Amino acid sequence: MEELFQINRRDFLKKSGLAAVALGFGTVSAFAKRDSVVQLTILHTNDVHSRIDPFPMDGSRNQGLGGVARRAALVKKIRSEQPNVLLLDAGDVFQGTPYFNLYGGELEFTIMSQMGYDACTMGNHDFDNGIAGFVKQLPHANFPFLVSNYDFNNTGLKGKTLPYKIFKKQGLKIGVFGVCIELEGLVNKKNYLETVYLDPIAKANEIASSLRNDQHCDFVICLSHLGYKYKENKVSDQILAKSTRNIDLIIGGHTHTFMKEPEPILNLDGKVTTINQVGFAGINLGRLDYFFDRDSGKQKMVSAVLPVRDCV
Ligand SMILES: [Zn+2]
């Protein structure tokens, strides 16, 4: 079984940035220095909900937090330090501020494109202007929307999303795919029309197996808008992790869960599937650094939740 190494978030933030890993994180530091080790830095957001500006200074709990300019600066800084970065989003880009009501999502997609997002999945609110409203904004997105468990064949989104995408970074093959939430009961049918919802667990298993076994991916990431967990027996990231094989990491959304650190869950093969989610509104940027040793096949991971505020 792969070895996971998680460090305390506060320590990580104190030392801020991966230069610190090379300097003093004991086992990870020694491991990371091996010539055979390749580092992959995964940055992620979810449920940004049209939050272009930071929250206003109005005494509310989130005042002053978030804002795309600062998130972009943070991402740019990390990219200047790390060669192999993936920037991902788990859906619900749309809805939440007048920017969406005025511009219908054009601004959100344009900014995400400029920030260099590599992929995104769809959330329920991304249907808020209907299928046509989403399709209308797609020309502003230079990154793919990964959706494996909606059948869009009888809708205007036919052929406009991908089930998965494979990224190559320094010889590593990283397969990324998306699973989305059941729309019935959550979204007005006039907004999703003839979209057919397919079982996310069956689809995830099918795609992850193909990515791992047929396409020989070294690492498989699921972008999920299913939600972290529920009291009732409804499919969630926790259930997805337990019920599948071949998924290394689930980047979640929908439940707006502020996870302090990623959660390791044993999958059907007894291997670790890690779940992470970073709240909502772009308040935090999630960061996971994986170190792959090509010689031994071992991997280690360090994670951090990076607050997006004016300290960049
Ligand atoms: Zn949602």
mmCIF file of C-alpha atoms and ligand atoms in Angstrom:
data_model
loop_
_atom_site.group_PDB
_atom_site.id
_atom_site.type_symbol
_atom_site.label_atom_id
_atom_site.label_comp_id
_atom_site.label_asym_id
_atom_site.label_seq_id
_atom_site.Cartn_x
_atom_site.Cartn_y
_atom_site.Cartn_z
ATOM 1 C CA MET A 1 0.000 0.000 0.000
ATOM 2 C CA GLU A 2 1.238 3.457 -0.785
ATOM 3 C CA GLU A 3 2.545 5.414 2.133
ATOM 4 C CA LEU A 4 0.897 8.669 2.995
ATOM 5 C CA PHE A 5 2.546 11.316 5.042
ATOM 6 C CA GLN A 6 0.502 14.231 6.206
ATOM 7 C CA ILE A 7 1.885 17.100 8.125
ATOM 8 C CA ASN A 8 0.258 19.492 10.467
ATOM 9 C CA ARG A 9 -1.380 22.312 8.582
ATOM 10 C CA ARG A 10 -0.207 25.021 10.959
ATOM 11 C CA ASP A 11 3.392 23.862 10.710
ATOM 12 C CA PHE A 12 3.070 23.817 6.968
ATOM 13 C CA LEU A 13 1.660 27.314 6.826
ATOM 14 C CA LYS A 14 4.292 28.587 9.245
ATOM 15 C CA LYS A 15 6.969 27.355 6.911
ATOM 16 C CA SER A 16 4.851 28.416 3.930
ATOM 17 C CA GLY A 17 5.500 26.822 0.614
ATOM 18 C CA LEU A 18 7.270 23.803 -0.683
ATOM 19 C CA ALA A 19 10.726 25.271 -0.330
ATOM 20 C CA ALA A 20 10.075 24.436 3.299
ATOM 21 C CA VAL A 21 9.514 20.783 2.472
ATOM 22 C CA ALA A 22 12.937 20.546 0.961
ATOM 23 C CA LEU A 23 14.410 22.288 3.983
ATOM 24 C CA GLY A 24 13.009 20.446 6.900
ATOM 25 C CA PHE A 25 10.198 17.958 6.723
ATOM 26 C CA GLY A 26 12.136 14.914 7.779
ATOM 27 C CA THR A 27 11.074 11.870 5.848
ATOM 28 C CA VAL A 28 9.413 13.805 3.045
ATOM 29 C CA SER A 29 12.438 16.026 2.678
ATOM 30 C CA ALA A 30 14.840 13.121 2.272
ATOM 31 C CA PHE A 31 12.394 11.330 -0.012
ATOM 32 C CA ALA A 32 11.780 14.434 -2.137
ATOM 33 C CA LYS A 33 15.477 14.897 -2.797
ATOM 34 C CA ARG A 34 15.939 11.542 -4.493
ATOM 35 C CA ASP A 35 16.683 11.857 -8.188
ATOM 36 C CA SER A 36 13.996 9.309 -8.956
ATOM 37 C CA VAL A 37 11.272 11.413 -7.302
ATOM 38 C CA VAL A 38 8.853 13.550 -9.301
ATOM 39 C CA GLN A 39 6.704 16.116 -7.513
ATOM 40 C CA LEU A 40 3.147 16.909 -8.574
ATOM 41 C CA THR A 41 1.427 19.952 -7.061
ATOM 42 C CA ILE A 42 -2.369 19.868 -7.157
ATOM 43 C CA LEU A 43 -4.197 23.132 -6.443
ATOM 44 C CA HIS A 44 -7.955 23.144 -6.147
ATOM 45 C CA THR A 45 -11.121 25.117 -5.466
ATOM 46 C CA ASN A 46 -14.823 24.287 -5.301
ATOM 47 C CA ASP A 47 -18.120 26.176 -5.104
ATOM 48 C CA VAL A 48 -16.537 29.533 -5.866
ATOM 49 C CA HIS A 49 -20.060 30.793 -6.668
ATOM 50 C CA SER A 50 -19.181 33.896 -8.695
ATOM 51 C CA ARG A 51 -17.081 35.376 -5.892
ATOM 52 C CA ILE A 52 -14.872 37.661 -7.936
ATOM 53 C CA ASP A 53 -14.246 40.179 -5.155
ATOM 54 C CA PRO A 54 -13.264 39.410 -1.560
ATOM 55 C CA PHE A 55 -16.148 39.389 0.926
ATOM 56 C CA PRO A 56 -16.959 42.984 1.925
ATOM 57 C CA MET A 57 -15.730 44.364 5.248
ATOM 58 C CA ASP A 58 -19.164 44.311 6.816
ATOM 59 C CA GLY A 59 -18.489 42.513 10.058
ATOM 60 C CA SER A 60 -19.586 39.167 8.677
ATOM 61 C CA ARG A 61 -17.663 35.960 9.394
ATOM 62 C CA ASN A 62 -15.975 35.892 5.997
ATOM 63 C CA GLN A 63 -15.212 39.605 5.670
ATOM 64 C CA GLY A 64 -12.104 40.360 3.654
ATOM 65 C CA LEU A 65 -11.591 36.753 2.577
ATOM 66 C CA GLY A 66 -11.235 35.372 -0.942
ATOM 67 C CA GLY A 67 -11.089 37.325 -4.186
ATOM 68 C CA VAL A 68 -9.830 36.165 -7.558
ATOM 69 C CA ALA A 69 -6.981 38.687 -7.835
ATOM 70 C CA ARG A 70 -5.373 37.307 -4.694
ATOM 71 C CA ARG A 71 -6.095 33.709 -5.661
ATOM 72 C CA ALA A 72 -4.498 34.351 -9.049
ATOM 73 C CA ALA A 73 -1.419 35.859 -7.356
ATOM 74 C CA LEU A 74 -1.134 32.846 -5.051
ATOM 75 C CA VAL A 75 -1.421 30.409 -7.948
ATOM 76 C CA LYS A 76 1.128 32.384 -9.961
ATOM 77 C CA LYS A 77 3.595 32.329 -7.073
ATOM 78 C CA ILE A 78 3.249 28.568 -6.633
ATOM 79 C CA ARG A 79 3.632 28.017 -10.371
ATOM 80 C CA SER A 80 6.865 30.040 -10.298
ATOM 81 C CA GLU A 81 8.197 27.678 -7.624
ATOM 82 C CA GLN A 82 6.883 24.335 -8.865
ATOM 83 C CA PRO A 83 7.229 22.784 -12.317
ATOM 84 C CA ASN A 84 4.298 20.334 -12.261
ATOM 85 C CA VAL A 85 1.101 22.096 -11.226
ATOM 86 C CA LEU A 86 -2.517 21.141 -11.901
ATOM 87 C CA LEU A 87 -5.240 23.674 -11.057
ATOM 88 C CA LEU A 88 -8.667 22.060 -10.705
ATOM 89 C CA ASP A 89 -12.206 23.012 -9.665
ATOM 90 C CA ALA A 90 -15.042 20.802 -8.458
ATOM 91 C CA GLY A 91 -18.032 22.761 -9.754
ATOM 92 C CA ASP A 92 -20.591 25.441 -8.853
ATOM 93 C CA VAL A 93 -18.627 28.169 -10.540
ATOM 94 C CA PHE A 94 -21.885 30.039 -11.157
ATOM 95 C CA GLN A 95 -24.352 31.882 -8.902
ATOM 96 C CA GLY A 96 -23.901 33.890 -5.752
ATOM 97 C CA THR A 97 -23.110 37.500 -6.697
ATOM 98 C CA PRO A 98 -24.508 40.119 -9.117
ATOM 99 C CA TYR A 99 -21.597 39.350 -11.463
ATOM 100 C CA PHE A 100 -23.407 36.169 -12.432
ATOM 101 C CA ASN A 101 -26.788 37.879 -12.742
ATOM 102 C CA LEU A 102 -25.284 40.573 -14.964
ATOM 103 C CA TYR A 103 -22.856 38.613 -17.129
ATOM 104 C CA GLY A 104 -24.171 35.036 -16.947
ATOM 105 C CA GLY A 105 -20.832 33.451 -16.092
ATOM 106 C CA GLU A 106 -18.678 35.048 -18.789
ATOM 107 C CA LEU A 107 -16.511 36.719 -16.169
ATOM 108 C CA GLU A 108 -16.042 33.529 -14.134
ATOM 109 C CA PHE A 109 -14.933 31.468 -17.154
ATOM 110 C CA THR A 110 -12.709 34.250 -18.513
ATOM 111 C CA ILE A 111 -10.926 34.661 -15.192
ATOM 112 C CA MET A 112 -10.515 30.906 -14.691
ATOM 113 C CA SER A 113 -9.041 30.696 -18.192
ATOM 114 C CA GLN A 114 -6.598 33.499 -17.441
ATOM 115 C CA MET A 115 -5.606 31.796 -14.185
ATOM 116 C CA GLY A 116 -4.800 28.640 -16.126
ATOM 117 C CA TYR A 117 -7.332 26.219 -14.712
ATOM 118 C CA ASP A 118 -6.629 22.786 -16.184
ATOM 119 C CA ALA A 119 -10.094 21.296 -15.686
ATOM 120 C CA CYS A 120 -13.402 21.741 -13.890
ATOM 121 C CA THR A 121 -16.482 19.627 -13.337
ATOM 122 C CA MET A 122 -20.100 20.819 -13.298
ATOM 123 C CA GLY A 123 -22.142 21.633 -10.218
ATOM 124 C CA ASN A 124 -25.907 21.918 -9.963
ATOM 125 C CA HIS A 125 -25.733 25.744 -9.986
ATOM 126 C CA ASP A 126 -23.880 25.657 -13.278
ATOM 127 C CA PHE A 127 -27.332 24.844 -14.726
ATOM 128 C CA ASP A 128 -28.898 27.999 -13.241
ATOM 129 C CA ASN A 129 -29.211 29.677 -16.654
ATOM 130 C CA GLY A 130 -30.183 26.378 -18.261
ATOM 131 C CA ILE A 131 -28.195 24.227 -20.659
ATOM 132 C CA ALA A 132 -28.292 27.039 -23.226
ATOM 133 C CA GLY A 133 -26.956 29.534 -20.687
ATOM 134 C CA PHE A 134 -23.995 27.286 -19.931
ATOM 135 C CA VAL A 135 -23.304 26.533 -23.591
ATOM 136 C CA LYS A 136 -23.374 30.272 -24.348
ATOM 137 C CA GLN A 137 -20.473 30.862 -21.925
ATOM 138 C CA LEU A 138 -18.348 27.891 -23.023
ATOM 139 C CA PRO A 139 -16.366 29.897 -25.616
ATOM 140 C CA HIS A 140 -14.950 31.888 -22.675
ATOM 141 C CA ALA A 141 -13.502 28.728 -21.072
ATOM 142 C CA ASN A 142 -10.203 27.485 -22.466
ATOM 143 C CA PHE A 143 -10.236 24.487 -20.113
ATOM 144 C CA PRO A 144 -12.415 21.377 -20.343
ATOM 145 C CA PHE A 145 -15.459 20.511 -18.259
ATOM 146 C CA LEU A 146 -15.099 16.898 -17.153
ATOM 147 C CA VAL A 147 -18.415 15.104 -16.692
ATOM 148 C CA SER A 148 -18.675 11.325 -16.853
ATOM 149 C CA ASN A 149 -22.109 10.568 -15.422
ATOM 150 C CA TYR A 150 -24.449 12.898 -17.288
ATOM 151 C CA ASP A 151 -25.615 11.738 -20.686
ATOM 152 C CA PHE A 152 -26.003 14.989 -22.642
ATOM 153 C CA ASN A 153 -26.772 13.306 -25.979
ATOM 154 C CA ASN A 154 -30.273 14.785 -26.234
ATOM 155 C CA THR A 155 -29.221 18.255 -25.094
ATOM 156 C CA GLY A 156 -27.264 21.231 -26.375
ATOM 157 C CA LEU A 157 -24.271 20.067 -24.331
ATOM 158 C CA LYS A 158 -23.775 16.991 -26.507
ATOM 159 C CA GLY A 159 -20.086 16.709 -27.341
ATOM 160 C CA LYS A 160 -19.187 19.852 -25.372
ATOM 161 C CA THR A 161 -17.825 18.169 -22.230
ATOM 162 C CA LEU A 162 -15.293 15.381 -21.762
ATOM 163 C CA PRO A 163 -15.594 12.380 -19.437
ATOM 164 C CA TYR A 164 -11.909 12.611 -18.538
ATOM 165 C CA LYS A 165 -8.603 14.123 -19.568
ATOM 166 C CA ILE A 166 -5.056 12.804 -19.196
ATOM 167 C CA PHE A 167 -2.312 15.253 -18.263
ATOM 168 C CA LYS A 168 1.389 14.491 -18.642
ATOM 169 C CA LYS A 169 3.837 16.080 -16.241
ATOM 170 C CA GLN A 170 7.520 15.147 -16.290
ATOM 171 C CA GLY A 171 6.788 11.608 -17.394
ATOM 172 C CA LEU A 172 3.856 11.200 -14.998
ATOM 173 C CA LYS A 173 0.460 10.383 -16.461
ATOM 174 C CA ILE A 174 -2.380 11.875 -14.450
ATOM 175 C CA GLY A 175 -5.938 10.910 -15.338
ATOM 176 C CA VAL A 176 -8.649 13.360 -14.227
ATOM 177 C CA PHE A 177 -12.380 12.696 -14.537
ATOM 178 C CA GLY A 178 -15.584 14.250 -13.187
ATOM 179 C CA VAL A 179 -18.700 12.956 -11.434
ATOM 180 C CA CYS A 180 -21.752 15.103 -10.783
ATOM 181 C CA ILE A 181 -24.781 15.152 -8.527
ATOM 182 C CA GLU A 182 -28.305 13.943 -9.335
ATOM 183 C CA LEU A 183 -30.173 16.939 -10.732
ATOM 184 C CA GLU A 184 -33.738 15.726 -10.201
ATOM 185 C CA GLY A 185 -35.177 17.448 -7.151
ATOM 186 C CA LEU A 186 -32.232 19.849 -6.984
ATOM 187 C CA VAL A 187 -32.512 21.727 -10.278
ATOM 188 C CA ASN A 188 -35.624 22.705 -12.221
ATOM 189 C CA LYS A 189 -36.026 20.252 -15.113
ATOM 190 C CA LYS A 190 -36.413 23.109 -17.570
ATOM 191 C CA ASN A 191 -32.780 23.935 -16.793
ATOM 192 C CA TYR A 192 -31.320 20.469 -17.400
ATOM 193 C CA LEU A 193 -33.882 19.224 -19.941
ATOM 194 C CA GLU A 194 -33.083 15.717 -21.251
ATOM 195 C CA THR A 195 -29.819 15.301 -19.316
ATOM 196 C CA VAL A 196 -29.730 11.691 -18.081
ATOM 197 C CA TYR A 197 -28.095 11.017 -14.723
ATOM 198 C CA LEU A 198 -25.966 7.867 -14.597
ATOM 199 C CA ASP A 199 -24.870 6.064 -11.427
ATOM 200 C CA PRO A 200 -21.719 7.915 -10.305
ATOM 201 C CA ILE A 201 -20.192 4.889 -8.580
ATOM 202 C CA ALA A 202 -20.529 2.622 -11.610
ATOM 203 C CA LYS A 203 -19.225 5.355 -13.910
ATOM 204 C CA ALA A 204 -16.346 6.247 -11.593
ATOM 205 C CA ASN A 205 -15.302 2.606 -11.392
ATOM 206 C CA GLU A 206 -15.490 2.201 -15.148
ATOM 207 C CA ILE A 207 -13.484 5.341 -15.941
ATOM 208 C CA ALA A 208 -10.922 4.936 -13.148
ATOM 209 C CA SER A 209 -10.270 1.330 -14.199
ATOM 210 C CA SER A 210 -9.790 2.403 -17.789
ATOM 211 C CA LEU A 211 -7.455 5.254 -16.787
ATOM 212 C CA ARG A 212 -5.385 2.998 -14.534
ATOM 213 C CA ASN A 213 -5.350 -0.267 -16.463
ATOM 214 C CA ASP A 214 -5.826 0.627 -20.135
ATOM 215 C CA GLN A 215 -4.242 4.079 -20.244
ATOM 216 C CA HIS A 216 -1.630 3.324 -17.566
ATOM 217 C CA CYS A 217 -2.095 6.482 -15.534
ATOM 218 C CA ASP A 218 0.226 6.843 -12.550
ATOM 219 C CA PHE A 219 -2.363 8.858 -10.658
ATOM 220 C CA VAL A 220 -6.147 9.123 -10.934
ATOM 221 C CA ILE A 221 -8.100 12.167 -9.726
ATOM 222 C CA CYS A 222 -11.880 12.393 -9.482
ATOM 223 C CA LEU A 223 -13.435 15.865 -9.506
ATOM 224 C CA SER A 224 -16.690 15.350 -7.657
ATOM 225 C CA HIS A 225 -19.726 17.512 -7.084
ATOM 226 C CA LEU A 226 -21.487 14.771 -5.105
ATOM 227 C CA GLY A 227 -20.850 16.308 -1.670
ATOM 228 C CA TYR A 228 -18.554 15.175 1.155
ATOM 229 C CA LYS A 229 -21.021 13.221 3.316
ATOM 230 C CA TYR A 230 -24.666 13.090 4.309
ATOM 231 C CA LYS A 231 -26.650 11.853 7.302
ATOM 232 C CA GLU A 232 -28.981 9.987 4.991
ATOM 233 C CA ASN A 233 -27.794 7.188 2.745
ATOM 234 C CA LYS A 234 -27.114 9.356 -0.273
ATOM 235 C CA VAL A 235 -24.072 8.917 -2.494
ATOM 236 C CA SER A 236 -21.231 11.145 -1.310
ATOM 237 C CA ASP A 237 -17.473 11.371 -1.678
ATOM 238 C CA GLN A 238 -17.038 9.131 1.360
ATOM 239 C CA ILE A 239 -19.299 6.472 -0.172
ATOM 240 C CA LEU A 240 -17.670 6.904 -3.576
ATOM 241 C CA ALA A 241 -14.218 6.377 -2.048
ATOM 242 C CA LYS A 242 -15.280 3.192 -0.228
ATOM 243 C CA SER A 243 -17.126 1.763 -3.213
ATOM 244 C CA THR A 244 -14.525 2.136 -5.930
ATOM 245 C CA ARG A 245 -11.085 1.083 -7.040
ATOM 246 C CA ASN A 246 -8.257 2.969 -8.776
ATOM 247 C CA ILE A 247 -9.052 6.488 -7.545
ATOM 248 C CA ASP A 248 -6.145 8.139 -5.719
ATOM 249 C CA LEU A 249 -7.742 11.479 -4.949
ATOM 250 C CA ILE A 250 -11.267 12.872 -4.845
ATOM 251 C CA ILE A 251 -11.492 16.648 -5.007
ATOM 252 C CA GLY A 252 -14.960 17.395 -3.765
ATOM 253 C CA GLY A 253 -17.527 20.159 -3.679
ATOM 254 C CA HIS A 254 -21.217 20.932 -3.165
ATOM 255 C CA THR A 255 -21.420 20.606 0.644
ATOM 256 C CA HIS A 256 -19.141 23.649 1.177
ATOM 257 C CA THR A 257 -17.102 21.611 3.647
ATOM 258 C CA PHE A 258 -14.060 23.290 5.161
ATOM 259 C CA MET A 259 -11.822 20.254 5.668
ATOM 260 C CA LYS A 260 -8.813 20.999 7.858
ATOM 261 C CA GLU A 261 -6.890 18.247 6.156
ATOM 262 C CA PRO A 262 -7.580 15.611 3.517
ATOM 263 C CA GLU A 263 -9.296 12.430 4.644
ATOM 264 C CA PRO A 264 -7.792 9.052 3.730
ATOM 265 C CA ILE A 265 -10.374 6.307 3.124
ATOM 266 C CA LEU A 266 -9.702 2.684 2.244
ATOM 267 C CA ASN A 267 -11.188 1.721 -1.091
ATOM 268 C CA LEU A 268 -12.434 -1.673 -2.290
ATOM 269 C CA ASP A 269 -8.825 -2.829 -2.773
ATOM 270 C CA GLY A 270 -7.750 -1.669 0.695
ATOM 271 C CA LYS A 271 -5.772 1.172 -0.858
ATOM 272 C CA VAL A 272 -6.046 4.791 0.178
ATOM 273 C CA THR A 273 -8.387 7.132 -1.663
ATOM 274 C CA THR A 274 -7.892 10.647 -0.334
ATOM 275 C CA ILE A 275 -10.781 13.143 -0.167
ATOM 276 C CA ASN A 276 -10.332 16.889 0.044
ATOM 277 C CA GLN A 277 -12.630 19.916 -0.124
ATOM 278 C CA VAL A 278 -11.886 23.556 0.700
ATOM 279 C CA GLY A 279 -15.139 25.244 1.721
ATOM 280 C CA PHE A 280 -16.620 27.678 -0.771
ATOM 281 C CA ALA A 281 -16.373 31.145 -2.358
ATOM 282 C CA GLY A 282 -12.641 30.932 -3.029
ATOM 283 C CA ILE A 283 -11.876 31.579 0.647
ATOM 284 C CA ASN A 284 -9.207 28.864 0.529
ATOM 285 C CA LEU A 285 -7.025 27.256 -2.080
ATOM 286 C CA GLY A 286 -6.365 23.570 -1.514
ATOM 287 C CA ARG A 287 -2.860 22.294 -2.100
ATOM 288 C CA LEU A 288 -1.625 18.709 -2.203
ATOM 289 C CA ASP A 289 1.944 17.859 -3.146
ATOM 290 C CA TYR A 290 2.541 14.273 -4.170
ATOM 291 C CA PHE A 291 6.039 12.874 -4.444
ATOM 292 C CA PHE A 292 6.334 9.830 -6.712
ATOM 293 C CA ASP A 293 9.424 7.643 -6.527
ATOM 294 C CA ARG A 294 9.782 6.034 -9.938
ATOM 295 C CA ASP A 295 12.278 3.462 -8.602
ATOM 296 C CA SER A 296 10.379 2.121 -5.597
ATOM 297 C CA GLY A 297 6.841 2.974 -6.750
ATOM 298 C CA LYS A 298 6.241 4.625 -3.369
ATOM 299 C CA GLN A 299 4.521 7.946 -2.991
ATOM 300 C CA LYS A 300 4.215 10.493 -0.223
ATOM 301 C CA MET A 301 1.936 13.473 0.131
ATOM 302 C CA VAL A 302 1.876 16.735 2.039
ATOM 303 C CA SER A 303 -1.137 19.002 2.098
ATOM 304 C CA ALA A 304 -2.122 22.494 3.068
ATOM 305 C CA VAL A 305 -5.165 24.705 3.086
ATOM 306 C CA LEU A 306 -4.018 28.092 1.854
ATOM 307 C CA PRO A 307 -6.227 30.983 2.960
ATOM 308 C CA VAL A 308 -6.844 33.518 0.206
ATOM 309 C CA ARG A 309 -6.402 36.911 1.845
ATOM 310 C CA ASP A 310 -4.185 39.925 1.435
ATOM 311 C CA CYS A 311 -1.004 38.219 2.625
ATOM 312 C CA VAL A 312 0.032 37.113 -0.869
HETATM 313 ZN ZN ZN B 1 -23.570 22.312 -5.617
#
